[in-house]
mmCIF file of N, CA and C in Angstrom:
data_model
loop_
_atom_site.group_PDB
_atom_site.id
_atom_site.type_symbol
_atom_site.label_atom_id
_atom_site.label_comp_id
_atom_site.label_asym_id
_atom_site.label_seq_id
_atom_site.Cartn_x
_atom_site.Cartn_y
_atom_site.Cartn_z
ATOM 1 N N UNK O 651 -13.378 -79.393 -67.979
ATOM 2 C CA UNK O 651 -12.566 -79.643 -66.791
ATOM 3 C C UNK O 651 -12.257 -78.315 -66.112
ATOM 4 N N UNK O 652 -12.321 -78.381 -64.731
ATOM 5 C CA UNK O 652 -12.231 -77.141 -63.935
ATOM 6 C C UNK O 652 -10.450 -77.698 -63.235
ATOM 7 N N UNK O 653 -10.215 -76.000 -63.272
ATOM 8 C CA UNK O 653 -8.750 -76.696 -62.513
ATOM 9 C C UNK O 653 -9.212 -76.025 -61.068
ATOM 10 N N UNK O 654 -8.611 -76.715 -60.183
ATOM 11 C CA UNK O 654 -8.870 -76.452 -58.829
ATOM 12 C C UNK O 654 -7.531 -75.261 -58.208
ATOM 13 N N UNK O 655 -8.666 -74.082 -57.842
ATOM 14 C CA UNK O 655 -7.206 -73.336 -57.156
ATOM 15 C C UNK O 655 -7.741 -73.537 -55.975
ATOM 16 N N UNK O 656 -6.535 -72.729 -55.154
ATOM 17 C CA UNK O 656 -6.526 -72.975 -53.886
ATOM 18 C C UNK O 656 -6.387 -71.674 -52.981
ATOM 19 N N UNK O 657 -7.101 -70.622 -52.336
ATOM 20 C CA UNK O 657 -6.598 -69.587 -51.829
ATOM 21 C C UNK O 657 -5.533 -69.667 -50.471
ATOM 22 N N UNK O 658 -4.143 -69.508 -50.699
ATOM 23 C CA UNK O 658 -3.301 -69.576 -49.550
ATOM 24 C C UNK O 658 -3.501 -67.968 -48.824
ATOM 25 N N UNK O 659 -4.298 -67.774 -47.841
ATOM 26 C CA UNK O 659 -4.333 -66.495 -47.459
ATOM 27 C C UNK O 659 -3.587 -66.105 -46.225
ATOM 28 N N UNK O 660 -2.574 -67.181 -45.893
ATOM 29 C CA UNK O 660 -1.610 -66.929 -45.329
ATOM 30 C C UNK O 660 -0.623 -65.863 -46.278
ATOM 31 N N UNK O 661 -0.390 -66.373 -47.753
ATOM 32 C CA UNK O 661 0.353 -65.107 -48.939
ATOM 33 C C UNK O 661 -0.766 -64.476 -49.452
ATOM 34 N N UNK O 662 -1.497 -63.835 -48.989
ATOM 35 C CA UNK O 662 -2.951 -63.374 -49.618
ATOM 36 C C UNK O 662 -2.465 -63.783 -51.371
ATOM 37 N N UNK O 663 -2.651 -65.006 -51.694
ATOM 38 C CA UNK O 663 -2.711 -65.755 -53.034
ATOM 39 C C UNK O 663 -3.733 -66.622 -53.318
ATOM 40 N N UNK O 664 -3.904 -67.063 -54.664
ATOM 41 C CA UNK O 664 -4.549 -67.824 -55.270
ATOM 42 C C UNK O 664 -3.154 -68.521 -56.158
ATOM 43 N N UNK O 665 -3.909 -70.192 -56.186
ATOM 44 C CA UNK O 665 -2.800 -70.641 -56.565
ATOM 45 C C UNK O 665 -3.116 -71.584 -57.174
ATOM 46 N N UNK O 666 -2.473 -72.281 -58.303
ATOM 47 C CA UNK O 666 -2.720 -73.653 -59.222
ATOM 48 C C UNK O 666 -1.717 -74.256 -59.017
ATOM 49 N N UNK O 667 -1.920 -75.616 -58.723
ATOM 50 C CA UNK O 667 -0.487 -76.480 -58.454
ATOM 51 C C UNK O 667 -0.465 -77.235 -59.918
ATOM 52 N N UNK O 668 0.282 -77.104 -60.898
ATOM 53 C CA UNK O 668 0.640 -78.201 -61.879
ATOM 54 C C UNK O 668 2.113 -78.989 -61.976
ATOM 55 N N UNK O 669 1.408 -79.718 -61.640
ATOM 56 C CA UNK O 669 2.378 -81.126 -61.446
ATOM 57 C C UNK O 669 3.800 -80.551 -60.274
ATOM 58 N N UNK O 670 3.163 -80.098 -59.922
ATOM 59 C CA UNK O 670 3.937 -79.166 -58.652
ATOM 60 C C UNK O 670 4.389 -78.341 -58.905
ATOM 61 N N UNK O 671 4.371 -77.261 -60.025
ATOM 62 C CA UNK O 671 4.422 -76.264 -60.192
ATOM 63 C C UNK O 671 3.454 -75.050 -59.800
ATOM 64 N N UNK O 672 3.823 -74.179 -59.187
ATOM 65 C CA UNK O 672 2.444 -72.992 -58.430
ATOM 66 C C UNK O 672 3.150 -72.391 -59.223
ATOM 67 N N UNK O 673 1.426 -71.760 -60.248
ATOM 68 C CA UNK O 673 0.913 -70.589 -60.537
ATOM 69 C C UNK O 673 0.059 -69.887 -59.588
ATOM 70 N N UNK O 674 0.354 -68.758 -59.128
ATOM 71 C CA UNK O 674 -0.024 -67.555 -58.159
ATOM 72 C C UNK O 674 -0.552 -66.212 -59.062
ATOM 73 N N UNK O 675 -1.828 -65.997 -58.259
ATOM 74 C CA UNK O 675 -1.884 -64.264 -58.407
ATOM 75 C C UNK O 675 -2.065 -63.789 -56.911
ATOM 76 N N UNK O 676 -1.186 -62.788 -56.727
ATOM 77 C CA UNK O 676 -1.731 -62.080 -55.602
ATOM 78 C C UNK O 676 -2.875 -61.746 -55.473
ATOM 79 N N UNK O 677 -3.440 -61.017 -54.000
ATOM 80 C CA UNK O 677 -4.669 -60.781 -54.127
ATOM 81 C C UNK O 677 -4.946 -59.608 -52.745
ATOM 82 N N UNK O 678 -5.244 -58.183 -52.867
ATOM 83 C CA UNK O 678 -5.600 -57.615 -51.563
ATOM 84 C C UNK O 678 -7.622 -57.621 -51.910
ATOM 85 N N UNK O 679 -7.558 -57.837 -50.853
ATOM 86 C CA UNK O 679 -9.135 -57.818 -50.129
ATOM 87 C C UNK O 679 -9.749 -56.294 -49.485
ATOM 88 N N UNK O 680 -10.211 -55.741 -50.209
ATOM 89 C CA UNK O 680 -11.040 -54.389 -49.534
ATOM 90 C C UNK O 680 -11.941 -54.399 -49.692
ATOM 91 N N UNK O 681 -13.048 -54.885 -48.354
ATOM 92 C CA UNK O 681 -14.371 -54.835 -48.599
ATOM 93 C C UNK O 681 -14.967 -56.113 -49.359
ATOM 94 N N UNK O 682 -15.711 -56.004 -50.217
ATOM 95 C CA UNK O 682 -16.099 -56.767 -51.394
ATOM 96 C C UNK O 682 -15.488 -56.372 -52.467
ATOM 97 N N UNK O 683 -14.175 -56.374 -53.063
ATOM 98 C CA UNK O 683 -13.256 -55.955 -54.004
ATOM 99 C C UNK O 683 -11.960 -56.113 -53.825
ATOM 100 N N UNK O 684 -11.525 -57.229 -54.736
ATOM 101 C CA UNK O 684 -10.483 -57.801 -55.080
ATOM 102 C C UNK O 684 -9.871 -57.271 -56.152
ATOM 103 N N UNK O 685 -8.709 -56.558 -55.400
ATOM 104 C CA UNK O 685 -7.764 -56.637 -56.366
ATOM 105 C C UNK O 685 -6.726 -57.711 -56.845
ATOM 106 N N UNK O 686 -6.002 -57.068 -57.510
ATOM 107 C CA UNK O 686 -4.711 -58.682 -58.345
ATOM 108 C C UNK O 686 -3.935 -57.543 -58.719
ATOM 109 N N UNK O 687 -2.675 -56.964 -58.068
ATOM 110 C CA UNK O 687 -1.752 -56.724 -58.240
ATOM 111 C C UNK O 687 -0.465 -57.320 -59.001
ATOM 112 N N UNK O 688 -0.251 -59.197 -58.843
ATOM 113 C CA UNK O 688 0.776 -59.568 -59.454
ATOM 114 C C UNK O 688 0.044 -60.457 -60.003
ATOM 115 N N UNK O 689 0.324 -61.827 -60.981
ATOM 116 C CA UNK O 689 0.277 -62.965 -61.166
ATOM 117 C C UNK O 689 1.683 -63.224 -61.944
ATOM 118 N N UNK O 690 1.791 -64.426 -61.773
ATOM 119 C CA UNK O 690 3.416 -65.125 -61.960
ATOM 120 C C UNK O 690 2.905 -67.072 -62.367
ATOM 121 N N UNK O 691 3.672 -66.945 -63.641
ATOM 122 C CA UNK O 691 3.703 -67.891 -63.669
ATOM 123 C C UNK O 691 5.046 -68.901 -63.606
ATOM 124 N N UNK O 692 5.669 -69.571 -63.299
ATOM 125 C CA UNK O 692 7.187 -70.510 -63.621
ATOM 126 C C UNK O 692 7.479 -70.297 -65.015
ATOM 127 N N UNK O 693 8.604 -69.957 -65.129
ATOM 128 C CA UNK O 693 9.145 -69.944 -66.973
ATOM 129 C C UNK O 693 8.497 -71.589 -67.470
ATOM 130 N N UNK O 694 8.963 -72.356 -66.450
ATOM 131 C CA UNK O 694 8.653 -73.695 -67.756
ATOM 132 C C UNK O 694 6.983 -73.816 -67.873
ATOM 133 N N UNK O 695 6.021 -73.309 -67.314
ATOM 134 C CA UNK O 695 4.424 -72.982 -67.423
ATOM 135 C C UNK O 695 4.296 -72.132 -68.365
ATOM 136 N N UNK O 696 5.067 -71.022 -68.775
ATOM 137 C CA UNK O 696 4.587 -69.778 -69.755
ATOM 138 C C UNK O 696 4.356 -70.364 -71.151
ATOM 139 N N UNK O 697 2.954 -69.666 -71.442
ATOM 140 C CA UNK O 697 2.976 -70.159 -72.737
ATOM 141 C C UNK O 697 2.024 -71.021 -72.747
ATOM 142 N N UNK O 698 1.793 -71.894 -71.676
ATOM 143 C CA UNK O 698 0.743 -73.151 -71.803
ATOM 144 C C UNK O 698 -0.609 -73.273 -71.420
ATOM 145 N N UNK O 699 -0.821 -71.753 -70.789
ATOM 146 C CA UNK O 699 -2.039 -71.316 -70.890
ATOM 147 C C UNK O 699 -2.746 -71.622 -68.812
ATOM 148 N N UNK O 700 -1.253 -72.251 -68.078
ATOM 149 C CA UNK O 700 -1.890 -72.205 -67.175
ATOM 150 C C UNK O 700 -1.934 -70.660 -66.613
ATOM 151 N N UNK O 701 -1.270 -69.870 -66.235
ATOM 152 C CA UNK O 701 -2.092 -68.503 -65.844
ATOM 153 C C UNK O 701 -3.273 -68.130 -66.184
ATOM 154 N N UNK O 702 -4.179 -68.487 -67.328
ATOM 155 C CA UNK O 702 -5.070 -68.305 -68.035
ATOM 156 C C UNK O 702 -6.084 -69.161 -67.010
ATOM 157 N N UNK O 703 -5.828 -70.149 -66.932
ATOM 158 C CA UNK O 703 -6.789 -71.219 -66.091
ATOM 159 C C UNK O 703 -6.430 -70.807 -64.741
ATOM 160 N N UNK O 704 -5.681 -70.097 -64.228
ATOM 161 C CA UNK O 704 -5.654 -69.393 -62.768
ATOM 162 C C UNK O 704 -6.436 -67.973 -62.444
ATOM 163 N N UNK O 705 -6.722 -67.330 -63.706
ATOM 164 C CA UNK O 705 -7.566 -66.490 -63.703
ATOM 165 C C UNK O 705 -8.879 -66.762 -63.727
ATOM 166 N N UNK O 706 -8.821 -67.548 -64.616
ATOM 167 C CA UNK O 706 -10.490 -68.163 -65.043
ATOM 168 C C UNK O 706 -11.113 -68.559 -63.422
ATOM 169 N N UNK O 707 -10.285 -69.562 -62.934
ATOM 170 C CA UNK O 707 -10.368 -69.997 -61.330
ATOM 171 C C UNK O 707 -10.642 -69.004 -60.474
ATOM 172 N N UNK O 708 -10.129 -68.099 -60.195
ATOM 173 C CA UNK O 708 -9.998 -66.725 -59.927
ATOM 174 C C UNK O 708 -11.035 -65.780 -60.202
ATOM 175 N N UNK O 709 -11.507 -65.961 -61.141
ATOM 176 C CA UNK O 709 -12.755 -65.090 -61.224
ATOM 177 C C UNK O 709 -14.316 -65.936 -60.952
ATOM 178 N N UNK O 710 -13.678 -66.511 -61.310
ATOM 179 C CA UNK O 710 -15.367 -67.491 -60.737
ATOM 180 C C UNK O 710 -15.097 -67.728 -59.315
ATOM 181 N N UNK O 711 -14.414 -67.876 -58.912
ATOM 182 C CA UNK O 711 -14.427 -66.995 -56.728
ATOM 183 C C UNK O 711 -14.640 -66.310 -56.548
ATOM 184 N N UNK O 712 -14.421 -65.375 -57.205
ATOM 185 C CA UNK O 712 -14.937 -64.016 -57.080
ATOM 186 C C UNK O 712 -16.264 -63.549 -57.374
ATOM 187 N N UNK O 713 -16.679 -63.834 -58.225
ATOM 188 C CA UNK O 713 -18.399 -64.586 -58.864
ATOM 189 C C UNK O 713 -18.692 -65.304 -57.649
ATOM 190 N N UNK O 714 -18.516 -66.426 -57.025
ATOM 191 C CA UNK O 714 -19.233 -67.218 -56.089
ATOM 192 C C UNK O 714 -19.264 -66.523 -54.748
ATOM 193 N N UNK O 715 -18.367 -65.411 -54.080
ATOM 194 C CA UNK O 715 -18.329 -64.781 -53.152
ATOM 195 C C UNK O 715 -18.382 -63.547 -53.631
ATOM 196 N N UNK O 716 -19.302 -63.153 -54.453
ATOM 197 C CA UNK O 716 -19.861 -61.909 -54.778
ATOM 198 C C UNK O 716 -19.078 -60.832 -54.576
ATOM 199 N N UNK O 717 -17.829 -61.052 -54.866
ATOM 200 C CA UNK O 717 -16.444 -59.824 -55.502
ATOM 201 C C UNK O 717 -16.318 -59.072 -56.676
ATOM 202 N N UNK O 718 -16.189 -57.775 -56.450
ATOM 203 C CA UNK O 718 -15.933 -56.926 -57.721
ATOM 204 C C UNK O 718 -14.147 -57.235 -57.809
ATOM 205 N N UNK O 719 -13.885 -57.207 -59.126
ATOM 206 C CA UNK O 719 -11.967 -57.139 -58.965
ATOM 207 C C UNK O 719 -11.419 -55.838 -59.448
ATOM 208 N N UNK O 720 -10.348 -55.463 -59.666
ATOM 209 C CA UNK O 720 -9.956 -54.874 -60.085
ATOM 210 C C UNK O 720 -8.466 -55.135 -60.375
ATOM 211 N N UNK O 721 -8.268 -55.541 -62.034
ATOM 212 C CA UNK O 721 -6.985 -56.197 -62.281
ATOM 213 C C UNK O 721 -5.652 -54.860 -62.283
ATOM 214 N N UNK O 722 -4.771 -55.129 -61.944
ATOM 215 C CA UNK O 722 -3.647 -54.212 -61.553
ATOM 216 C C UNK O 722 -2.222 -54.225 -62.411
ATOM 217 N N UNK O 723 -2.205 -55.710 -62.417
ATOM 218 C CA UNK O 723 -1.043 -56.170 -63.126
ATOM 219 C C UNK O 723 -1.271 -56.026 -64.301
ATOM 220 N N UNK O 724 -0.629 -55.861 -65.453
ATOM 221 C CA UNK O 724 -0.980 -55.668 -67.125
ATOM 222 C C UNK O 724 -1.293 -57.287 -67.657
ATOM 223 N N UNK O 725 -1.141 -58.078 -66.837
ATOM 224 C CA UNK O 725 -1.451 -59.316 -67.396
ATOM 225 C C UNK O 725 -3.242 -60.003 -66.978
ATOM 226 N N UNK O 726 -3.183 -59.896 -66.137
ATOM 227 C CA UNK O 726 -4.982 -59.790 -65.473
ATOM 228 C C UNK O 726 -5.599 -58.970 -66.288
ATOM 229 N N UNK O 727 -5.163 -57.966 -66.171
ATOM 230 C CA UNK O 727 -5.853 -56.753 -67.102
ATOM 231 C C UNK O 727 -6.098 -57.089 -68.853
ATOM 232 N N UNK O 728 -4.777 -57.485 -69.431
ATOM 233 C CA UNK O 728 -5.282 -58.144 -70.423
ATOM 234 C C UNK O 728 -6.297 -59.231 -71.061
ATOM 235 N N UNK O 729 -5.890 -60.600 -69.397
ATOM 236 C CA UNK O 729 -6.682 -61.334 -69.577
ATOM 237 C C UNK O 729 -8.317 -61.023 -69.679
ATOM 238 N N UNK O 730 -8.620 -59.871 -68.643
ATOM 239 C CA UNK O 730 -10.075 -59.925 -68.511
ATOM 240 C C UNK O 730 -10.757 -58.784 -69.160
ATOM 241 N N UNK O 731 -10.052 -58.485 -70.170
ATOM 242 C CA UNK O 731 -10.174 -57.772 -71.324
ATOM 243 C C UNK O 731 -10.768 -58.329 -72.268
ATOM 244 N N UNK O 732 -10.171 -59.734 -72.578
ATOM 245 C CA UNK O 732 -10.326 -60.634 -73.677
ATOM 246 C C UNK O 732 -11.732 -61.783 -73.302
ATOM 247 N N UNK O 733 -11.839 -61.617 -71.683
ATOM 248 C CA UNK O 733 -12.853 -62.448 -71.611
ATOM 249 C C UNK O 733 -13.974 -61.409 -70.920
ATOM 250 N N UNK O 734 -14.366 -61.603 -72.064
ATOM 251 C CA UNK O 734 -15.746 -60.651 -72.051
ATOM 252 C C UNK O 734 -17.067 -61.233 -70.703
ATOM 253 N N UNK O 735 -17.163 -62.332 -70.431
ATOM 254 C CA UNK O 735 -17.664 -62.803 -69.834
ATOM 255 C C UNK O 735 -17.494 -62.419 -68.096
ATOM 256 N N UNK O 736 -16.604 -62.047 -67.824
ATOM 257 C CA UNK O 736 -16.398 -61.551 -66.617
ATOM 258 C C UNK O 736 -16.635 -60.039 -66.449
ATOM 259 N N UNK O 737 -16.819 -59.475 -67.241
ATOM 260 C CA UNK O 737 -16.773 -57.991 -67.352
ATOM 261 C C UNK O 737 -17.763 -57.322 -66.315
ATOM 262 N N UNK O 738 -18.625 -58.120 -66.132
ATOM 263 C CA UNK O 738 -19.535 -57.849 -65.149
ATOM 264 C C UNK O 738 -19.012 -57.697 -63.453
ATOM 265 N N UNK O 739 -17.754 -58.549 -63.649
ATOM 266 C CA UNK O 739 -16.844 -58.487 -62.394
ATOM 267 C C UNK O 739 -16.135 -57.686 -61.587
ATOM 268 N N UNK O 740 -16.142 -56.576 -63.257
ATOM 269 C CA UNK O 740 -14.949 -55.499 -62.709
ATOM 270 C C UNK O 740 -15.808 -53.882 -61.689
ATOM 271 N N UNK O 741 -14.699 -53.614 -61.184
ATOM 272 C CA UNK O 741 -15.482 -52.234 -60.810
ATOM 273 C C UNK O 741 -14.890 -51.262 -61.190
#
């Protein structure tokens, strides 16, 4: 199962709605290279692994519109540490 994000680039964000809860990562655009300065999840989300599935979302956009990222926040950064599979993503 894919979760569906949504880019609001009115808040230069990416976003997961669960059960009406938004999980967000920021996002500045330079060029072909995305950074992620914040991601935030709701206290009652932490823990349940949706930020995890907002990244995952998040990087495969970035994959489909041929983006390098560069994670900023210590939490991106961790995540795409651990997933080796994107590594190809970073610049």
């Amino acid at each position: 199962m894919t979760d569906a994000i949504t880019d609001n680039a009115a808040r230069s964000r990416y976003e997961l709605d669960v059960d009406g809860r938004i999980v967000f990562a920021n996002y500045r655009r330079n060029g072909s290279t995305l950074h992620i300065p914040y991601v935030e999840a709701p206290p009652s989300l932490r823990g349940t692994g949706a930020a995890g599935r907002l990244m995952r979302g998040v990087m495969e956009t970035a994959r489909a519109e041929g983006l390098k990222v560069v994670p900023i926040c210590s939490y991106a950064s961790a995540w795409i540490r651990r997933h080796r599979e994107y590594h190809d993503l970073l610049e």
